[in-house]
Each structure stands twice: as C-alpha cells, then as structure tokens.
Coordinates of C-alpha atoms in Angstrom, one line a residue:
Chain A
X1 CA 7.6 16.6 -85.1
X2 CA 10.8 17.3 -86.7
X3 CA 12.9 20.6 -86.0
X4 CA 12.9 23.7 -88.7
X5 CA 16.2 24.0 -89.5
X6 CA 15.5 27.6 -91.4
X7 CA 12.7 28.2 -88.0
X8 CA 15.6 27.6 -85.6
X9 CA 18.2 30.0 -87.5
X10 CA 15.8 32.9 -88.0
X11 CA 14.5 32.2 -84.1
X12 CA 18.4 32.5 -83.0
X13 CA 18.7 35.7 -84.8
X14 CA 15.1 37.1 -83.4
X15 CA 15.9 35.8 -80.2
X16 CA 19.6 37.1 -79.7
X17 CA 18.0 40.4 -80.7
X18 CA 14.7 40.5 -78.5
X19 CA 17.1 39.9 -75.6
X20 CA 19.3 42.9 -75.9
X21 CA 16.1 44.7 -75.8
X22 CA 13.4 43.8 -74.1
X23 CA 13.6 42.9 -70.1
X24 CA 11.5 40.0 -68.6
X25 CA 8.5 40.9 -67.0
X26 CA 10.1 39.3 -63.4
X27 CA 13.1 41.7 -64.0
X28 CA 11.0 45.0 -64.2
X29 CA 9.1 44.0 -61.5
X30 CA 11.7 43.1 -59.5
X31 CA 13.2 46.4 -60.2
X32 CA 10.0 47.6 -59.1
X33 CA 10.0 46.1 -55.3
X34 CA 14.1 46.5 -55.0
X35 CA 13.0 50.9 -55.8
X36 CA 9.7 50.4 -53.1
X37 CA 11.6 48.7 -50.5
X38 CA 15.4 51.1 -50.5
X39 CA 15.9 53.6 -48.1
X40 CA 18.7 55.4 -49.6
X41 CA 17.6 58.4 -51.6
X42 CA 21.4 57.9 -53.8
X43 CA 20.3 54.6 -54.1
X44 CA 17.1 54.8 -54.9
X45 CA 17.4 57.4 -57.8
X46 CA 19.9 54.8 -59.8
X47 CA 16.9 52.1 -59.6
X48 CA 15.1 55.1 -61.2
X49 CA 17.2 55.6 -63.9
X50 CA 17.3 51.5 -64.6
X51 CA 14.0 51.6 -64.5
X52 CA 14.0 54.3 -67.1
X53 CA 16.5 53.0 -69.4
X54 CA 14.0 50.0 -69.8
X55 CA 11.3 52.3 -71.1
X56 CA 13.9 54.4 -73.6
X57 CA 15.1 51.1 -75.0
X58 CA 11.8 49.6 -75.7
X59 CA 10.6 53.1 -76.9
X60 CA 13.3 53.8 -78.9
X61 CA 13.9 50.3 -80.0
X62 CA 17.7 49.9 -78.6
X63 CA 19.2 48.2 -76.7
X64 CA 19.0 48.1 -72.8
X65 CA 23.5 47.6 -73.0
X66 CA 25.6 48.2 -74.8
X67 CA 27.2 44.7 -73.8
X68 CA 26.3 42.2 -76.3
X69 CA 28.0 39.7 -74.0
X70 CA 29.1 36.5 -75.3
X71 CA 25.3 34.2 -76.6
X72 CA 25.1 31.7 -74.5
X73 CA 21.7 29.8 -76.1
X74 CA 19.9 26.8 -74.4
X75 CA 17.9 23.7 -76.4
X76 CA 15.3 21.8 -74.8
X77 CA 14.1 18.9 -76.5
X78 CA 10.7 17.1 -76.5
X79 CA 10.5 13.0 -76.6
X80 CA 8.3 13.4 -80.2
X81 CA 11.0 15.8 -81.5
X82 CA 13.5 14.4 -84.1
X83 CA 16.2 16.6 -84.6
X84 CA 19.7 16.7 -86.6
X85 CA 21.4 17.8 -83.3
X86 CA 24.5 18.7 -85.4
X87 CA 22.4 20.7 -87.9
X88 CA 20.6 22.2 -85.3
X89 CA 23.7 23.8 -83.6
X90 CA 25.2 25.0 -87.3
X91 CA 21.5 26.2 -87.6
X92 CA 21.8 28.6 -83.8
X93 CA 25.1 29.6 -84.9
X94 CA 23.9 31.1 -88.4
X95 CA 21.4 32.6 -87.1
X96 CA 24.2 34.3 -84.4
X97 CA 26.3 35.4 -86.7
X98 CA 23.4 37.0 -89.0
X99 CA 21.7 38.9 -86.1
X100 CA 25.1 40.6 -85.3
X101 CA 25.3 41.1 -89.0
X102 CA 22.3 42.6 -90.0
X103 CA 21.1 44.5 -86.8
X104 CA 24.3 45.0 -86.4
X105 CA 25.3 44.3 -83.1
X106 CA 29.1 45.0 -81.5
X107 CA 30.8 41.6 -81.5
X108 CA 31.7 40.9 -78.1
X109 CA 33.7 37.9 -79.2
X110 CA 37.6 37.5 -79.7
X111 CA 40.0 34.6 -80.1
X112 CA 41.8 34.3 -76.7
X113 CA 44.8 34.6 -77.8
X114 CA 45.0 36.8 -80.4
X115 CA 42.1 38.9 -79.2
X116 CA 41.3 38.8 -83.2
X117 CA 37.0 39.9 -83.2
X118 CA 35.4 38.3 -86.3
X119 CA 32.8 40.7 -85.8
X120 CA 29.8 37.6 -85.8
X121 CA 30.0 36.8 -82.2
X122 CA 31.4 33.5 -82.7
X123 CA 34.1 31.8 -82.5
X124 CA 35.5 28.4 -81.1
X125 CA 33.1 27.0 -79.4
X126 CA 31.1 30.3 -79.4
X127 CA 27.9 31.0 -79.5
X128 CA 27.7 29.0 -76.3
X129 CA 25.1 25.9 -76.9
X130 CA 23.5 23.5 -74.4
X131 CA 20.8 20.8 -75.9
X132 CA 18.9 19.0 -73.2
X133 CA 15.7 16.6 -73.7
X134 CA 12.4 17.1 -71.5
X135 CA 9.1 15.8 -71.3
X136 CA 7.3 17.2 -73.9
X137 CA 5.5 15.6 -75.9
X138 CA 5.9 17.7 -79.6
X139 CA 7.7 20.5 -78.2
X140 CA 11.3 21.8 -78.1
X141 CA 12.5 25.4 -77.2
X142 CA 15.2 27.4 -77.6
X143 CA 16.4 29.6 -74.7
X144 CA 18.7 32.7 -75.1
X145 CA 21.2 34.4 -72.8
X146 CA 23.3 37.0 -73.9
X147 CA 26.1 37.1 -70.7
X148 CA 27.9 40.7 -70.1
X149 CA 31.6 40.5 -68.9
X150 CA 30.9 43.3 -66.2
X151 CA 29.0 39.8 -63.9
X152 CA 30.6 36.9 -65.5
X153 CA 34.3 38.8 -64.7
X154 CA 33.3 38.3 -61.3
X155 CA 32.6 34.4 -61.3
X156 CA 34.3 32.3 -58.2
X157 CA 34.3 28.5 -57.8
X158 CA 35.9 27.4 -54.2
X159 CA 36.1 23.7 -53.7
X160 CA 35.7 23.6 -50.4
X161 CA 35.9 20.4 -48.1
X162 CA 33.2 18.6 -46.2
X163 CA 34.1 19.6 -42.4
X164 CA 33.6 23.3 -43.6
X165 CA 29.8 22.1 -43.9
X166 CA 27.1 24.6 -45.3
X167 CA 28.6 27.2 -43.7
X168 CA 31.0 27.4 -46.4
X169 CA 29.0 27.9 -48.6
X170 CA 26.7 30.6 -46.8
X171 CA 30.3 32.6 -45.8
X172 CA 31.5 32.1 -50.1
X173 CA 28.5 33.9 -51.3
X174 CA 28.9 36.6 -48.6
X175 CA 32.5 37.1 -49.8
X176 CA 32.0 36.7 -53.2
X177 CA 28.9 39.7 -53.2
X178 CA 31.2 41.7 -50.8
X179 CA 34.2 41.2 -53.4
X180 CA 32.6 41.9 -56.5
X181 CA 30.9 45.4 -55.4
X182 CA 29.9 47.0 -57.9
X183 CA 31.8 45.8 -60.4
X184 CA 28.9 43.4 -61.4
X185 CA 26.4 46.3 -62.3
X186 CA 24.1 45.4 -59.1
X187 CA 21.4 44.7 -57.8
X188 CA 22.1 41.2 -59.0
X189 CA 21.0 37.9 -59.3
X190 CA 23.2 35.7 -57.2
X191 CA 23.6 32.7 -59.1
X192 CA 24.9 29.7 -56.7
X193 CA 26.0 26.2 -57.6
X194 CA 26.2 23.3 -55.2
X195 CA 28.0 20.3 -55.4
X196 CA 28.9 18.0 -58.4
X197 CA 32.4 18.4 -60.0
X198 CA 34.0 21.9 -60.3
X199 CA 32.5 22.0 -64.1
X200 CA 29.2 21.2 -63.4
X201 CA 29.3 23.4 -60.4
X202 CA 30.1 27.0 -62.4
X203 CA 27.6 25.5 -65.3
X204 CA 24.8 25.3 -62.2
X205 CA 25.7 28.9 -60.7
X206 CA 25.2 29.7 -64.4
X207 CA 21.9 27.9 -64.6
X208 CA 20.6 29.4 -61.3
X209 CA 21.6 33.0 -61.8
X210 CA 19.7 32.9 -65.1
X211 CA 16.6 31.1 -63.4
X212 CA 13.4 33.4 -63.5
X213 CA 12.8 35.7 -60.4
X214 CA 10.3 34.3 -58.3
X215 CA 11.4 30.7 -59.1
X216 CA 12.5 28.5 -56.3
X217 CA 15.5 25.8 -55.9
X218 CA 13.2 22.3 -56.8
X219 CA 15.0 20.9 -53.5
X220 CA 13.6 22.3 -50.4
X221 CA 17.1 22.5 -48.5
X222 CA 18.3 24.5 -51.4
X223 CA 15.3 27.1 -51.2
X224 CA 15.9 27.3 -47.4
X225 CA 19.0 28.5 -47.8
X226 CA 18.1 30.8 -50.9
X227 CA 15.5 32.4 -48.9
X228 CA 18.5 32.9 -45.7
X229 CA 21.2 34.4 -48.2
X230 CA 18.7 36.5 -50.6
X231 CA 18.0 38.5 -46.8
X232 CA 21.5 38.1 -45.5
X233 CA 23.0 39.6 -49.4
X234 CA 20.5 43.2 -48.8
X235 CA 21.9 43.5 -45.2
X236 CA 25.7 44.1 -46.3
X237 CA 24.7 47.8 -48.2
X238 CA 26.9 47.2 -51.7
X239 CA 23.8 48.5 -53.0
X240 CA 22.6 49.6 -56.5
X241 CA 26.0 50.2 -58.7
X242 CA 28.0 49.3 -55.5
X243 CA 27.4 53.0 -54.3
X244 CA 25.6 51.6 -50.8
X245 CA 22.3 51.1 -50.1
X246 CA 19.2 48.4 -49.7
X247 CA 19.2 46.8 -53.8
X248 CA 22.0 44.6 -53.8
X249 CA 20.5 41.3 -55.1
X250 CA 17.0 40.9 -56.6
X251 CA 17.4 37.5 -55.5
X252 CA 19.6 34.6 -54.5
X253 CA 19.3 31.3 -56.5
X254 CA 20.7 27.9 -55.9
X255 CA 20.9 25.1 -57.9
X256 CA 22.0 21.5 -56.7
X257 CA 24.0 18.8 -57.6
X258 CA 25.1 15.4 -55.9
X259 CA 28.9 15.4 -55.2
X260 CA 31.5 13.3 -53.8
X261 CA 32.1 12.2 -50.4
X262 CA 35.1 14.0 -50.2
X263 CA 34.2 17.1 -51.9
X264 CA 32.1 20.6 -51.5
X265 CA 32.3 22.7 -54.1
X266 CA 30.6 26.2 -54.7
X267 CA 30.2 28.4 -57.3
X268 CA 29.2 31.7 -57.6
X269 CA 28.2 33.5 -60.9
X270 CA 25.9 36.6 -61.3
X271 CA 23.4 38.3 -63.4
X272 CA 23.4 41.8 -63.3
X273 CA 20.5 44.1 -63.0
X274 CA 19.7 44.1 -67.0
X275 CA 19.1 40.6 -66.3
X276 CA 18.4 39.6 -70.3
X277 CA 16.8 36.9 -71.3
X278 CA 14.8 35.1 -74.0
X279 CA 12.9 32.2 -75.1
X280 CA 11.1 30.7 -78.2
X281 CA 9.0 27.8 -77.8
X282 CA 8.2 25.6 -80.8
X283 CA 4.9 23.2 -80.9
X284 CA 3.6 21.6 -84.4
X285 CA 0.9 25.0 -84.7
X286 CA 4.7 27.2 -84.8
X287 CA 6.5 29.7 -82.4
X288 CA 5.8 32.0 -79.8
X289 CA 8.0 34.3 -78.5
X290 CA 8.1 34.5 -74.6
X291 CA 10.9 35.0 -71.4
Chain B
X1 CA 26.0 68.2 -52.6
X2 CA 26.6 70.6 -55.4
X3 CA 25.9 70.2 -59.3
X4 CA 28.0 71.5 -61.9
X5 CA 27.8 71.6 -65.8
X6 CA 31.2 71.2 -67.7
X7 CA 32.1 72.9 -71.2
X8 CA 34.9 70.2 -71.9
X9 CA 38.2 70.9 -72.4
X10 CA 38.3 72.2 -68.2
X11 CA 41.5 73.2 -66.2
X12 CA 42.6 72.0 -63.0
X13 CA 41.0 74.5 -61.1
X14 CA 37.4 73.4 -62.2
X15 CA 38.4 69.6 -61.8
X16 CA 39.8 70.3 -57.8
X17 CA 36.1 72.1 -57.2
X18 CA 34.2 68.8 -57.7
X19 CA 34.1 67.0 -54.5
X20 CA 32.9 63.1 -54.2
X21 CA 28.5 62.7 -53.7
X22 CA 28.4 65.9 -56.7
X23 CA 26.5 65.8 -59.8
X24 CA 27.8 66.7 -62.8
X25 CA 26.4 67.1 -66.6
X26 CA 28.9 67.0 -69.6
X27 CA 29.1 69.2 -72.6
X28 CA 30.3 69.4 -75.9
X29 CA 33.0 66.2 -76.2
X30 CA 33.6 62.6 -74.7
X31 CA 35.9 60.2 -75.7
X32 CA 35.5 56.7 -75.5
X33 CA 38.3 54.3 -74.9
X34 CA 38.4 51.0 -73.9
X35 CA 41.3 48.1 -73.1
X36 CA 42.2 47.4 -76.3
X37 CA 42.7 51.2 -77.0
X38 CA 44.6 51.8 -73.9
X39 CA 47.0 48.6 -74.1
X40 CA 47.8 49.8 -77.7
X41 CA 48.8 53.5 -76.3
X42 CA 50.5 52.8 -73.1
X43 CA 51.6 48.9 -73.8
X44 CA 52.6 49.0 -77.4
X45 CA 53.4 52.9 -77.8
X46 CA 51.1 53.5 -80.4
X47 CA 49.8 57.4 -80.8
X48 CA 46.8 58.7 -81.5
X49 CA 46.3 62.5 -83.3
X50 CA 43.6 63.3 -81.2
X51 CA 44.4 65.7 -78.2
X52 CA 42.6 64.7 -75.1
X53 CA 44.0 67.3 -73.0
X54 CA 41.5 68.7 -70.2
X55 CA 39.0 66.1 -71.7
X56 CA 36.7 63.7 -70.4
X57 CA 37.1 59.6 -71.3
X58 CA 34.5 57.5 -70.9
X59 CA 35.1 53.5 -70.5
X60 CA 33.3 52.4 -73.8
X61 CA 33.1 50.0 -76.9
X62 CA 30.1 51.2 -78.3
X63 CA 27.6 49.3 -81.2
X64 CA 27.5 51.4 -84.3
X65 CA 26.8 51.3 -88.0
X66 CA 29.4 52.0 -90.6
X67 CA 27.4 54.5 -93.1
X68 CA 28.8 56.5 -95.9
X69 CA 30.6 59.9 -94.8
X70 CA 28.3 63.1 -94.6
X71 CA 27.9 66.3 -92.6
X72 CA 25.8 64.2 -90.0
X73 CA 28.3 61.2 -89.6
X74 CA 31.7 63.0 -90.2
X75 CA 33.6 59.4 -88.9
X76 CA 31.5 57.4 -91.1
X77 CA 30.0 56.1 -88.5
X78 CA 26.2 56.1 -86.3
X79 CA 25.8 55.2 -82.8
X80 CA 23.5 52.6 -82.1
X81 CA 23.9 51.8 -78.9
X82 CA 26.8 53.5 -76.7
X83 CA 26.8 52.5 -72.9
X84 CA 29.9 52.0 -69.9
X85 CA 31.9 49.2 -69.1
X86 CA 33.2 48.5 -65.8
X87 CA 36.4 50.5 -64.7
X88 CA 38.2 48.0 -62.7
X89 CA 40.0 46.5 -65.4
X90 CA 41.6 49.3 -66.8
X91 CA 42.8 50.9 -63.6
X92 CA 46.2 51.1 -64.6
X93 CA 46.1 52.9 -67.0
X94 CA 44.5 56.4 -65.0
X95 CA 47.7 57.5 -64.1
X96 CA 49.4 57.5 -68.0
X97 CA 46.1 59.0 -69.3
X98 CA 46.9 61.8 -67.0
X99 CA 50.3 62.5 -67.3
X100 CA 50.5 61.5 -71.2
X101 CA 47.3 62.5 -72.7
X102 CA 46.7 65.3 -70.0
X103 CA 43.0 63.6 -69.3
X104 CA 40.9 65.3 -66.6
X105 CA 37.8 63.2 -65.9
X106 CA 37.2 59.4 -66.5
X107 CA 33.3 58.5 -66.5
X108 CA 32.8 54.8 -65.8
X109 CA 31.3 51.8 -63.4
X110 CA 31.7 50.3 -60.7
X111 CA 35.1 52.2 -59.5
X112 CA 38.5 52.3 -59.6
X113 CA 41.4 51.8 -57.3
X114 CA 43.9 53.3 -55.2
X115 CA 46.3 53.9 -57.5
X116 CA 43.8 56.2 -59.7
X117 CA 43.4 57.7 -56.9
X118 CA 46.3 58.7 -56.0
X119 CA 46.6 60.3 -59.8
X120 CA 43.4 62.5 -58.9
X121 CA 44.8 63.4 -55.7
X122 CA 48.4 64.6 -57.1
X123 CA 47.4 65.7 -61.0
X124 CA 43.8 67.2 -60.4
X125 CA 41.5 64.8 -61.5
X126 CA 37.8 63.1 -60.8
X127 CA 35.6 59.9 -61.9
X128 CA 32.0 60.3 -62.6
X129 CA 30.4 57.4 -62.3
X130 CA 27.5 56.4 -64.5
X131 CA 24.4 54.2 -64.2
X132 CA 25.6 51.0 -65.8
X133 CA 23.7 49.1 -68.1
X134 CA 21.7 51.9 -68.7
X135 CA 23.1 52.5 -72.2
X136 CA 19.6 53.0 -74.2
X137 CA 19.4 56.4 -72.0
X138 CA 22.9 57.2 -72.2
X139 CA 22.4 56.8 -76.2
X140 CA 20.1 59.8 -76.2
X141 CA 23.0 62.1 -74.6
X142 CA 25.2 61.5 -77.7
X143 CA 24.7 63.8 -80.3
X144 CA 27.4 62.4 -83.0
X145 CA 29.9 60.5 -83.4
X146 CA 32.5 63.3 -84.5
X147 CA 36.1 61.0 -84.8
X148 CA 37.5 57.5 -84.7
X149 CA 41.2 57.1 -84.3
X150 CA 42.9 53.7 -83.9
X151 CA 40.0 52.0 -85.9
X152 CA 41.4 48.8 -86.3
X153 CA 40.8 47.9 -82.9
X154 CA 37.0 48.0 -83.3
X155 CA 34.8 48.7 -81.5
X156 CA 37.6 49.0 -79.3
X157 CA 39.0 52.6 -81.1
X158 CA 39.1 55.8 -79.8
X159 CA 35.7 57.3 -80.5
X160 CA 35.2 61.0 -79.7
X161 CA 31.7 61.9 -79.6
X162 CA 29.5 65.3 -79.7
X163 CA 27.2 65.4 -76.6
X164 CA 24.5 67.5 -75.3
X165 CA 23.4 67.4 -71.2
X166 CA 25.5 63.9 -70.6
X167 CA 24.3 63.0 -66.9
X168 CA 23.9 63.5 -64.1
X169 CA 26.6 61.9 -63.6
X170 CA 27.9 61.4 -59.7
X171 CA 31.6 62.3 -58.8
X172 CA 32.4 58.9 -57.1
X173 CA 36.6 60.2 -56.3
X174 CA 37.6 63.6 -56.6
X175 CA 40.6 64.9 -56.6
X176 CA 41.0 65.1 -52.6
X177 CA 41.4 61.7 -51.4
X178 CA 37.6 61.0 -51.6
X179 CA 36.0 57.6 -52.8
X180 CA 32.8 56.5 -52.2
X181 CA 34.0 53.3 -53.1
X182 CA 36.0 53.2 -50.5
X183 CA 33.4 54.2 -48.1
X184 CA 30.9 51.7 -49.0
X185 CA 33.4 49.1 -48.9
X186 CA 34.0 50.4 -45.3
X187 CA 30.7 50.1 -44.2
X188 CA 30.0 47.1 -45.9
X189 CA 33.4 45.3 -43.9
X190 CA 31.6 46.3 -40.9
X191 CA 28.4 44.5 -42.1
X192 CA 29.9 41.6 -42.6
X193 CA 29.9 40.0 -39.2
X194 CA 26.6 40.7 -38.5
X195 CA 25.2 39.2 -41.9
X196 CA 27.4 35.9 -40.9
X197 CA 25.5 36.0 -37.6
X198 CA 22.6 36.5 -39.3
X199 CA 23.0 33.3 -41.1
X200 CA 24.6 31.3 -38.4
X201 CA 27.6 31.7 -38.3
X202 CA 29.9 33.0 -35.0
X203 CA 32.8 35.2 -35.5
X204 CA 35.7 33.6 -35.7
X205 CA 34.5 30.2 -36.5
X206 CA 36.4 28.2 -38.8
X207 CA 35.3 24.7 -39.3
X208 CA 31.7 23.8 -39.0
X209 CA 30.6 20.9 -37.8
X210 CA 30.4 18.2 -40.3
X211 CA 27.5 17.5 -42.1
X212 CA 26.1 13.9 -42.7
X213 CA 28.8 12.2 -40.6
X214 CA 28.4 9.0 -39.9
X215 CA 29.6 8.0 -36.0

C-alpha cells in the first residue's frame, strides 16, 4: 500500500479542523464523572458550562477555543506502507496551512524572534510532525493535536538525581499542579514523563498527557503510580479553573523511558480540560475519521 | 453573593460595589486586548484612538473573517470564534491600563497577581473571571465586532466588540483586597502535606531512599 499524498493533505486540513471542534468521547465523559463526583456547588457549575460549550460548538459548528494552539500532528506507519516520508511531511504541512486558510482559523504561530505570524500556522519546524512505524500490516494513521499555550506555558522538566528515588517524582507533579493553578484551564490531564534524556522526557510528558482517558501506562509500575497521583492531584482543591474544588485532573498519565544510571528526570506537561484531539486511520478500502 | 448587570462605560462607585464570589453580566461594549497589543501601548508608546475609559478588557485574540465593510460588520470583520486567554502573562500591564487608559474591569483566566491587585485596591477596579476554553459559548454573547485599532498586530489588535448578556461572569478580585486566587492557593498550601502523606512521603523528608542500589 502506498501513502496518498493528496489523501494525507486533505486529511491534515479535515483533521486540524475536526479537532478544534469536536471533543473525544473519553473527554465528555470524563467531564461527565469529574461534574458527578465535585462537591463544590462554584465548582461544579464551571463543569456545567464546559460541558455546555461542547454542545454550542458542535451545534453551532465552532470551535470549542478559541486557541488554535500550535498543530502538533503524529504519523504511524504500517510495515506494508511505502511512503515518501519527505513528501509526506510537505504533504501535513499543506494541508496545515490550507485549513487555517480556508476555514480560516487564527494563526497561533510566530517566528520567535520577530514574533512575525504568517497567518498559516507554520513556521520553522512548525506544524509539529512525528512519523513512527507500527505493526500494521496495510495501515498507517495520522494523529492530530492542536496544543493551547494556556497548558503547554506551564510545562516543567526537573532532572532530578537517583537518591531522590520516586519520591521525586510523586513530590514534582504535586508542585508542578500546585504551581500551575489555574493557569492551565483545569481539570487537566497530567501528562508525566519518566526517565530517558531531558528531550525524550518532555516529548513523553507530551505523549502521555495526550494519551486517551481511561488508557493505562503499558508498564505496571508506571500505572501504580498513575493510579496514586490521579487521587493524590483531586485532594489538593485547585479545582475547575483554579477557583477550588474536587475537578482538578481527569486523570494522571505516565509514560516511561529507560535512563541512565546517574540520572532521574521528570517531566510534566498538561492537557487542559478541552482536551482536543484527532485521528484518521488509512487502510487500502480508504479513511475513517475517529479520536 | 450578589449579581449585578453592567451598562459599560461604569464609574468607580459601581466598580468598589462588586465584591470577590459575585456574578456579573456585561452590556453593551468589550474590548479585547492581548500581549502583542499591550507591549505595543505600554512598551513601545504606541496610541490607540479608542477611549477605554470606565470600560471592560477582556484578554483575547480572537478568530475572525475579513469580509467586505457593511452596516453588520462596520470593522470589516466577523467573529468566528472569540474566547479568553490566560491572564498571568500580562499582569503587568493592569496597573498602566488603569492609570493610562482609565480601564475598570479586566475579564480573563486563571488570575492575576499581586501587583493588579494592588491597582484594584488603590484605583477602583475588579477581574471577572471567565470559563476558559469555553469560547464556542462565549461566541454567542458577542453581538459584533464594532472596531479594530492597531490591526497590524493581528489577531493581536485591539478589537472592541458589541455584546448582549456577556456572563455570568464571577468577580475573582475586587477592588478591596479580595482574591479568590489567593484563597485557593491558601488552602491548597495547606493540602499539600497531607497529599505528600498520602503518597508516602513524610514531612520534611528530603532524600529518599535510593532505589535499585546495589550493596
């Protein structure tokens, strides 16, 4: 199976679009159990109006925030999938650029120095793009995460040592929720990276706040200790919009990586409560559209 | 726990009767303003014709469409989608918005600092905060985009927009040394401990004991 160059530009458009719009099934519901479960009437009445603003955006079709946040999109590629990979990533960023375009969409994008917008959402090495390979057989996918400032402003990598142990860690993601208040538009998803080097630590806190609610760390020390810190996060009372209260996290995720013997690093990056995502999934009978 | 609709422009008096856990709904005009807008006013002394005096800002770069000029989109341009950024970054600028541009109320996220407010507390002021992320809902209080000053900075301009019932919005710091920022950070300092306990780990303690060490 060979990758549709002109597929993969229209499906980064759709995709970059369908995110800003429509919330994941795991997010609403999550929403859901975060409103049953807070015993703060303040509190509770800003889930409400979340929970609202999901059903005026798909009824109205807007968008959930006005935050476009800078596209971060994710390939996964198939072992029976050829692919151009250089194509491929001129391909996602066409298909960028034309969704802010045609929609139009704010560009969220500047140059860093200049602060110039080019009003496309790209720039240098902008839209974001990771390409990974998997397992399947004549499949490849395109994931699509469009990341609002209002979380990723409040990202934290500590490289701590190995004497401070776990407990580093566990006392980092305390701190980090505690320091980020409401800043990060909670209730959140408390993405966590472990280990590695310091890059690869941020890009797993990345990878884990993005996971799907309900998912679970693939090694079993990992979902110990996300089960541990997704109670400990709802006992401090940030709450919902950092205005106190039950909702501060939906969830927290880890994601692990081997390190050095001398090192313990940890990374904290977060999703915030309009916790966009989207996915297209291509086989050789075409796309469907998914989370 | 009182609510209170606002005709903007207000006076002082009306700002010092809102008191922090309030609700309020807007009427009439907003302006949005952003970083780029503010560091071009207060940073590079740029000015802007619009009078903002007794008004509301709201923290803002909104999505819009440029469309030919008419009765209906006197700026030339339609909201899209129009939502609230978070605060914190543009706390410095509170105090100039006050004393320069005689602003009353800032409607935002997530809080801002001491410093703001301390420029409630002496000038007569309030923030409101807002529901962020909930712009599709906050769209449907904004009647028009009326004016766009400062345009080159888009979508970072200054954007005064026509509104009808924006809120409720919940005063967050008023103008008497209330913050309910503050307060929840309080309380959530005193959590602290006991959500370390929770999760092993004593007060006070430091270093933990190694893991994976080898004798």
């Amino acid at each position: 199976m060979h990758i549709d160059l002109l597929a993969a530009e229209d499906a980064a458009k759709t995709l970059y679009i369908r995110a800003l719009k429509i919330l994941p099934p795991d997010i609403k519901e999550g929403l859901a159990t975060l409103e049953r479960a807070e015993t703060m009437p303040g509190a509770r009445e800003i889930l409400r109006t979340m929970t609202t603003n999901i059903a005026v955006a798909e009824d109205n079709d807007n968008l959930l925030c006005q935050d476009t946040g800078i596209p971060i999109y994710t390939v996964s590629i198939g072992r029976g999938v050829a692919v151009d990979g250089q194509a491929l990533k001129e391909a996602i960023r066409r298909g960028c650029a034309r969704a802010t375009r045609e929609h139009p969409l704010r560009s969220s994008v500047v140059h860093p120095l200049t602060r110039r917008n080019e009003h496309t959402s790209c720039g240098a090495e902008v839209p974001v793009i990771h390409i990974d390979y998997d397992d399947a057989p004549d499949t490849w996918s395109l994931a699509m995460v469009p990341k609002g400032s209002g979380s990723e402003n409040n990202s934290f990598l500590k490289m701590a040592v190995p004497a401070e142990g776990v407990e580093a860690i566990k006392r980092f993601v305390v701190d980090c929720v505690i320091a980020a208040g409401g800043k990060t538009c909670p209730p959140t998803i408390v993405g966590v990276g472990v280990g590695g080097t310091s890059d690869l630590c941020v890009a797993l806190a990345k990878r884990a706040a993005t996971r799907p609610l309900g998912s679970a760390c693939a090694d079993p020390d990992g979902a110990a200790l996300e089960q541990a810190l997704s109670a400990a996060v709802n006992h401090l009372g940030v709450g919902p919009q950092g205005l106190g209260g039950d909702a501060t996290a939906f969830a927290v995720h880890i994601e692990l990586a081997a390190t050095h013997i001398t090192m313990n690093p940890v990374a904290v990056n977060m999703q915030c409560h309009s916790a966009r995502r989207a996915r297209a999934t291509f086989t050789p009978d075409g796309v469907r559209y998914g989370f | 726990m009182t609510h209170h609709t606002l005709h903007m422009p207000i006076d002082e008096a009306a700002v010092r009767q809102l008191k922090v856990n309030d609700t309020v709904t807007l009427e009439d005009t907003l302006y949005g303003i952003r970083d780029a807008t503010q560091i071009h006013l207060f940073d590079r002394g740029r000015k802007t014709r619009m009078d903002l005096h007794g008004h509301a800002v709201i923290h803002t770069a909104p999505n819009v469409r440029k469309v030919p000029v008419s009765d209906r989109h006197p700026a030339g341009y339609e909201a899209i989608c129009i939502g609230t950024t978070t605060s914190d970054r543009m706390e410095r600028f509170t105090r100039p918005l006050m004393t320069e541009y005689g602003v009353r109320l800032v409607v935002g996220k997530g809080g801002l600092r001491e410093g703001s407010l301390d420029a409630f507390r002496e000038l007569g002021g309030a923030y409101l905060a807002i529901v962020g992320g909930t712009a599709a809902l906050e769209t449907t209080w904004i009647e028009q985009i009326e004016d766009v000053d400062m345009d080159d900075l888009n979508p970072e301009s200054l954007w005064r927009f026509r509104i009808r019932h924006f809120g409720p919005l919940r005063v967050a710091m008023d103008s008497h040394g209330g913050s309910l920022y503050d307060s929840v950070r309080h309380d959530v300092d005193q959590q602290r401990d006991r959500v370390l306990a929770e999760l092993g780990i004593g007060q006070g303690t430091g270093a933990a004991t190694p893991t994976g060490a080898r004798p």
